[in-house]
Amino acid sequence: MLPAEEKLMTPGIRPLIAGNWKMNGSWRGSRRLADAVRDAAPGLPCDLLVCPPFLHIQPVAATLLGSRVAVGGQDCHHKPHGAHTGDIGAVMLRDAGATHVILGHSERRADHGESNELVARKCEAALAAGLIPLICVGETLAEREAGRATAVVEAQLDGSLPLGFVTSGGIVAYEPVWAIGTGRTPTEEDIAAMHHAMRQALVMAFGPTARTTRLLYGGSVKPSNAEAILALPEVDGALLGGASLVAEDFLAIARAMEAG
Ligand code: PGA
């Protein structure tokens, strides 16, 4: 594990712990989870974001109003409104109380065939609605084993991030597909190397402002490995799936930011 001073390599970045609740929970359960996070938030050394299913955004936003915990959607359509059955627009997310939106999660890329180009269009829609996009990138196991992980992630960054992404406070999450929900994580060296490569790619594309873009790691982060992962240079927080559904785990990981 790296000493705490190493974290000073990314000055000016307040860490973020984000929870992606995916397709889980009930209206009441989501509120209870949000209540627990809200109550613990004032003592935590990082910003917090929770991303409930669409139907729970409004009640969760209501319970978090005035707190330090932000609310986000898990996706949005690339058009502002119109005849798109079953879809949700970025303006609707804003209207329901969201300030952020996850885009390009690997489950959306896999289940809904979302391309980098579509993710970039969704990102533009989010920015136009005043939402902060949290873009996910990450390689499959086959891509990593073929030695293509960095190239894949760089291509995803190149194709998924529109102009204005960095200046609007856009966030990037590196989530290796093979680490999501599997209990497996890359080595600390591999995470650090990928975050370094992402930082370089962003600075090349967007200029020095990208030095303060938050780079999160996601994929099987849990209380037992959070401290080591969050202490790595260029890791400015984490995107949690399973662990974000249990208030104690989510909060333990947020506290690990301090220890890291
Ligand atoms: P996990 O999911 O923490 O359950 O691995 C992470 C994610 O999909 O964002």
Coordinates of C-alpha atoms and ligand atoms in Angstrom, one line a residue:
M1 CA 0.0 0.0 0.0
L2 CA 1.2 3.5 -0.8
P3 CA 1.8 6.1 1.9
A4 CA -0.9 8.8 2.3
E5 CA 1.4 11.5 0.9
E6 CA 1.2 9.8 -2.5
K7 CA -2.5 11.0 -2.7
L8 CA -1.2 14.5 -2.9
M9 CA -0.1 13.7 -6.5
T10 CA -3.6 14.6 -7.5
P11 CA -4.1 17.9 -5.7
G12 CA -7.4 19.7 -5.8
I13 CA -9.5 16.6 -6.3
R14 CA -12.0 15.8 -3.6
P15 CA -12.6 12.1 -3.7
L16 CA -16.0 10.7 -4.6
I17 CA -17.6 7.4 -3.5
A18 CA -20.5 6.6 -5.9
G19 CA -23.0 3.8 -5.6
N20 CA -24.8 2.2 -8.6
W21 CA -27.8 0.5 -7.2
K22 CA -28.6 -1.0 -10.6
M23 CA -32.0 -2.8 -10.8
N24 CA -32.4 -3.5 -7.1
G25 CA -34.5 -2.4 -4.2
S26 CA -38.0 -1.2 -3.4
W27 CA -39.2 2.3 -3.0
R28 CA -39.1 2.0 0.8
G29 CA -35.8 0.1 0.8
S30 CA -34.1 2.8 -1.4
R31 CA -35.3 5.5 1.0
R32 CA -34.0 3.6 4.0
L33 CA -30.6 3.1 2.3
A34 CA -30.6 6.8 1.4
D35 CA -31.5 7.8 5.0
A36 CA -28.6 5.8 6.4
V37 CA -26.1 7.4 3.9
R38 CA -27.4 10.9 4.6
D39 CA -27.1 10.5 8.3
A40 CA -23.5 9.4 8.1
A41 CA -22.4 11.8 5.4
P42 CA -21.4 14.8 7.5
G43 CA -18.5 13.0 9.0
L44 CA -17.1 11.5 5.8
P45 CA -13.9 12.6 4.1
C46 CA -15.3 12.5 0.6
D47 CA -18.3 13.4 -1.6
L48 CA -21.0 10.8 -2.0
L49 CA -23.3 10.0 -4.9
V50 CA -26.1 7.4 -5.1
C51 CA -27.7 6.2 -8.3
P52 CA -31.0 4.5 -7.7
P53 CA -33.2 2.9 -10.3
F54 CA -35.2 5.6 -12.2
L55 CA -38.4 5.0 -10.2
H56 CA -36.6 5.7 -6.9
I57 CA -34.8 8.8 -7.9
Q58 CA -37.5 11.2 -6.8
P59 CA -38.1 9.8 -3.3
V60 CA -34.3 9.3 -2.8
A61 CA -33.7 12.9 -3.9
A62 CA -36.4 14.1 -1.6
T63 CA -34.8 12.4 1.4
L64 CA -31.3 13.7 0.5
L65 CA -32.4 17.3 -0.2
G66 CA -30.1 19.7 1.6
S67 CA -27.6 16.9 2.5
R68 CA -24.1 16.4 1.1
V69 CA -25.2 13.3 -0.9
A70 CA -25.9 13.7 -4.6
V71 CA -28.3 11.7 -6.6
G72 CA -27.8 10.3 -10.2
G73 CA -29.5 8.3 -12.8
Q74 CA -28.0 5.1 -14.3
D75 CA -28.6 6.1 -17.9
C76 CA -30.4 8.6 -20.1
H77 CA -31.6 8.9 -23.7
H78 CA -29.5 10.9 -26.2
K79 CA -32.5 13.0 -27.2
P80 CA -34.2 15.5 -24.8
H81 CA -37.7 14.2 -25.3
G82 CA -40.0 12.5 -27.9
A83 CA -41.4 9.2 -29.0
H84 CA -39.0 6.9 -27.3
T85 CA -41.0 4.3 -25.4
G86 CA -39.6 3.2 -22.1
D87 CA -36.7 5.7 -22.2
I88 CA -35.9 8.6 -19.8
G89 CA -34.4 11.9 -20.9
A90 CA -31.7 13.9 -19.1
V91 CA -34.0 16.8 -18.4
M92 CA -36.4 14.4 -16.7
L93 CA -33.6 13.2 -14.4
R94 CA -32.8 16.8 -13.5
D95 CA -36.5 17.4 -12.9
A96 CA -36.6 14.4 -10.5
G97 CA -33.7 15.8 -8.5
A98 CA -30.7 14.1 -10.1
T99 CA -27.5 16.1 -10.6
H100 CA -25.4 13.2 -12.1
V101 CA -25.9 10.4 -14.6
I102 CA -23.9 7.2 -15.1
L103 CA -23.4 6.6 -18.9
G104 CA -21.7 3.8 -20.8
H105 CA -21.8 1.3 -18.0
S106 CA -20.5 -2.0 -19.4
E107 CA -23.9 -3.6 -18.6
R108 CA -25.5 -1.0 -20.9
R109 CA -22.8 -1.5 -23.5
A110 CA -23.4 -5.3 -23.4
D111 CA -27.2 -5.6 -22.7
H112 CA -28.2 -2.7 -25.0
G113 CA -25.4 -2.6 -27.5
E114 CA -24.4 0.9 -26.6
S115 CA -21.4 2.1 -28.7
N116 CA -18.9 4.8 -27.8
E117 CA -20.6 7.1 -30.3
L118 CA -24.0 6.6 -28.6
V119 CA -22.5 7.1 -25.2
A120 CA -20.9 10.4 -26.4
R121 CA -24.4 11.5 -27.7
K122 CA -26.0 10.7 -24.3
C123 CA -23.2 12.5 -22.6
E124 CA -23.9 15.6 -24.7
A125 CA -27.6 15.3 -23.8
A126 CA -26.6 15.1 -20.1
L127 CA -24.4 18.1 -20.3
A128 CA -27.1 20.1 -22.1
A129 CA -29.5 19.3 -19.3
G130 CA -26.9 20.4 -16.7
L131 CA -26.1 16.9 -15.4
I132 CA -22.6 15.8 -14.5
P133 CA -21.9 12.6 -16.6
L134 CA -20.0 9.7 -15.0
I135 CA -18.7 7.7 -17.9
C136 CA -17.6 4.1 -17.5
V137 CA -14.9 2.4 -19.5
G138 CA -13.1 -0.9 -19.1
E139 CA -11.8 -3.9 -21.0
T140 CA -13.1 -7.5 -21.1
L141 CA -11.0 -10.4 -19.8
A142 CA -10.2 -11.4 -23.4
E143 CA -9.0 -7.9 -24.2
R144 CA -6.8 -7.8 -21.1
E145 CA -5.3 -11.3 -21.8
A146 CA -4.6 -10.2 -25.3
G147 CA -2.6 -7.2 -23.9
R148 CA -5.1 -4.7 -25.3
A149 CA -6.6 -3.3 -22.1
T150 CA -5.0 0.1 -22.3
A151 CA -5.7 0.5 -26.0
V152 CA -9.4 -0.5 -25.5
V153 CA -9.8 2.0 -22.6
E154 CA -8.1 4.8 -24.5
A155 CA -10.3 4.1 -27.5
Q156 CA -13.4 4.2 -25.2
L157 CA -12.3 7.5 -23.7
D158 CA -11.6 8.9 -27.2
G159 CA -15.0 7.9 -28.5
S160 CA -17.2 8.4 -25.5
L161 CA -16.3 11.8 -24.2
P162 CA -17.6 14.9 -26.0
L163 CA -16.2 18.4 -26.0
G164 CA -17.1 20.1 -22.8
F165 CA -16.9 16.9 -20.7
V166 CA -13.9 18.0 -18.6
T167 CA -14.8 21.6 -18.1
S168 CA -18.3 20.5 -16.9
G169 CA -16.8 18.3 -14.2
G170 CA -17.3 15.0 -16.0
I171 CA -16.2 11.9 -14.1
V172 CA -14.6 8.8 -15.5
A173 CA -14.8 5.3 -13.9
Y174 CA -12.4 2.6 -14.9
E175 CA -14.4 -0.6 -14.5
P176 CA -12.8 -3.8 -16.0
V177 CA -15.8 -5.8 -17.2
W178 CA -14.4 -9.0 -15.7
A179 CA -14.1 -7.4 -12.2
I180 CA -17.8 -6.3 -12.0
G181 CA -19.7 -8.4 -9.6
T182 CA -17.2 -11.2 -9.7
G183 CA -15.1 -10.6 -6.6
R184 CA -12.0 -10.4 -8.8
T185 CA -10.0 -7.2 -9.1
P186 CA -6.9 -6.2 -11.1
T187 CA -3.6 -6.0 -9.2
E188 CA -2.9 -2.6 -7.5
E189 CA -0.1 -2.1 -10.1
D190 CA -2.6 -2.7 -13.0
I191 CA -5.1 -0.3 -11.5
A192 CA -2.5 2.4 -11.0
A193 CA -1.1 1.9 -14.5
M194 CA -4.5 2.2 -16.1
H195 CA -5.4 5.3 -14.1
H196 CA -2.1 6.9 -15.1
A197 CA -2.7 6.0 -18.8
M198 CA -6.2 7.5 -18.6
R199 CA -4.9 10.7 -17.0
Q200 CA -2.4 11.1 -19.8
A201 CA -5.0 10.4 -22.5
L202 CA -7.4 13.0 -20.9
V203 CA -4.7 15.6 -20.6
M204 CA -3.7 15.0 -24.2
A205 CA -7.3 15.3 -25.4
F206 CA -8.7 18.1 -23.1
G207 CA -5.6 19.9 -21.9
P208 CA -4.3 20.5 -18.4
T209 CA -7.8 21.0 -16.9
A210 CA -8.1 17.2 -17.1
R211 CA -5.6 16.9 -14.3
T212 CA -8.5 17.5 -11.9
T213 CA -11.0 15.2 -13.6
R214 CA -12.0 12.6 -11.1
L215 CA -10.9 9.1 -12.0
L216 CA -12.8 6.4 -10.1
Y217 CA -12.1 2.7 -9.9
G218 CA -15.0 0.3 -10.0
G219 CA -15.4 -3.5 -10.0
S220 CA -15.7 -5.7 -6.8
V221 CA -14.6 -2.9 -4.4
K222 CA -15.5 -4.0 -0.9
P223 CA -14.6 -2.9 2.7
S224 CA -11.7 -5.4 2.8
N225 CA -9.9 -4.1 -0.4
A226 CA -11.0 -0.4 -0.5
E227 CA -8.2 1.1 1.6
A228 CA -5.5 -0.4 -0.7
I229 CA -7.3 0.6 -3.9
L230 CA -8.2 4.1 -2.8
A231 CA -4.6 4.8 -1.7
L232 CA -3.3 4.3 -5.3
P233 CA -2.2 7.4 -7.1
E234 CA -4.7 8.8 -9.6
V235 CA -7.5 6.9 -7.9
D236 CA -9.9 9.6 -6.9
G237 CA -12.7 7.5 -5.5
A238 CA -14.7 4.4 -6.4
L239 CA -17.9 3.4 -8.2
L240 CA -19.6 0.6 -6.2
G241 CA -22.2 -1.9 -7.3
G242 CA -23.0 -4.6 -4.8
A243 CA -21.3 -2.9 -1.8
S244 CA -23.5 0.2 -2.3
L245 CA -26.6 -1.8 -1.5
V246 CA -25.5 -2.3 2.1
A247 CA -25.3 1.0 4.0
E248 CA -22.6 -0.2 6.4
D249 CA -20.4 -1.4 3.5
F250 CA -20.9 1.8 1.5
L251 CA -20.0 3.9 4.5
A252 CA -17.0 1.7 5.5
I253 CA -15.6 2.2 2.0
A254 CA -16.2 5.9 2.2
R255 CA -14.3 6.0 5.5
A256 CA -11.5 4.0 3.9
M257 CA -10.8 7.1 1.8
E258 CA -9.5 8.8 4.9
A259 CA -7.3 5.9 5.9
G260 CA -6.0 5.7 2.3
Ligands
PGA1 P1 -19.6 -4.3 -8.3 O1 -20.2 -3.4 -9.5 O2 -19.1 -3.3 -7.3 O3 -20.8 -5.1 -7.8 O4 -18.5 -5.2 -8.9 C1 -19.5 -2.2 -9.9 C2 -20.3 -1.5 -11.0 O5 -20.9 -2.2 -11.8 O6 -20.3 -0.3 -11.1

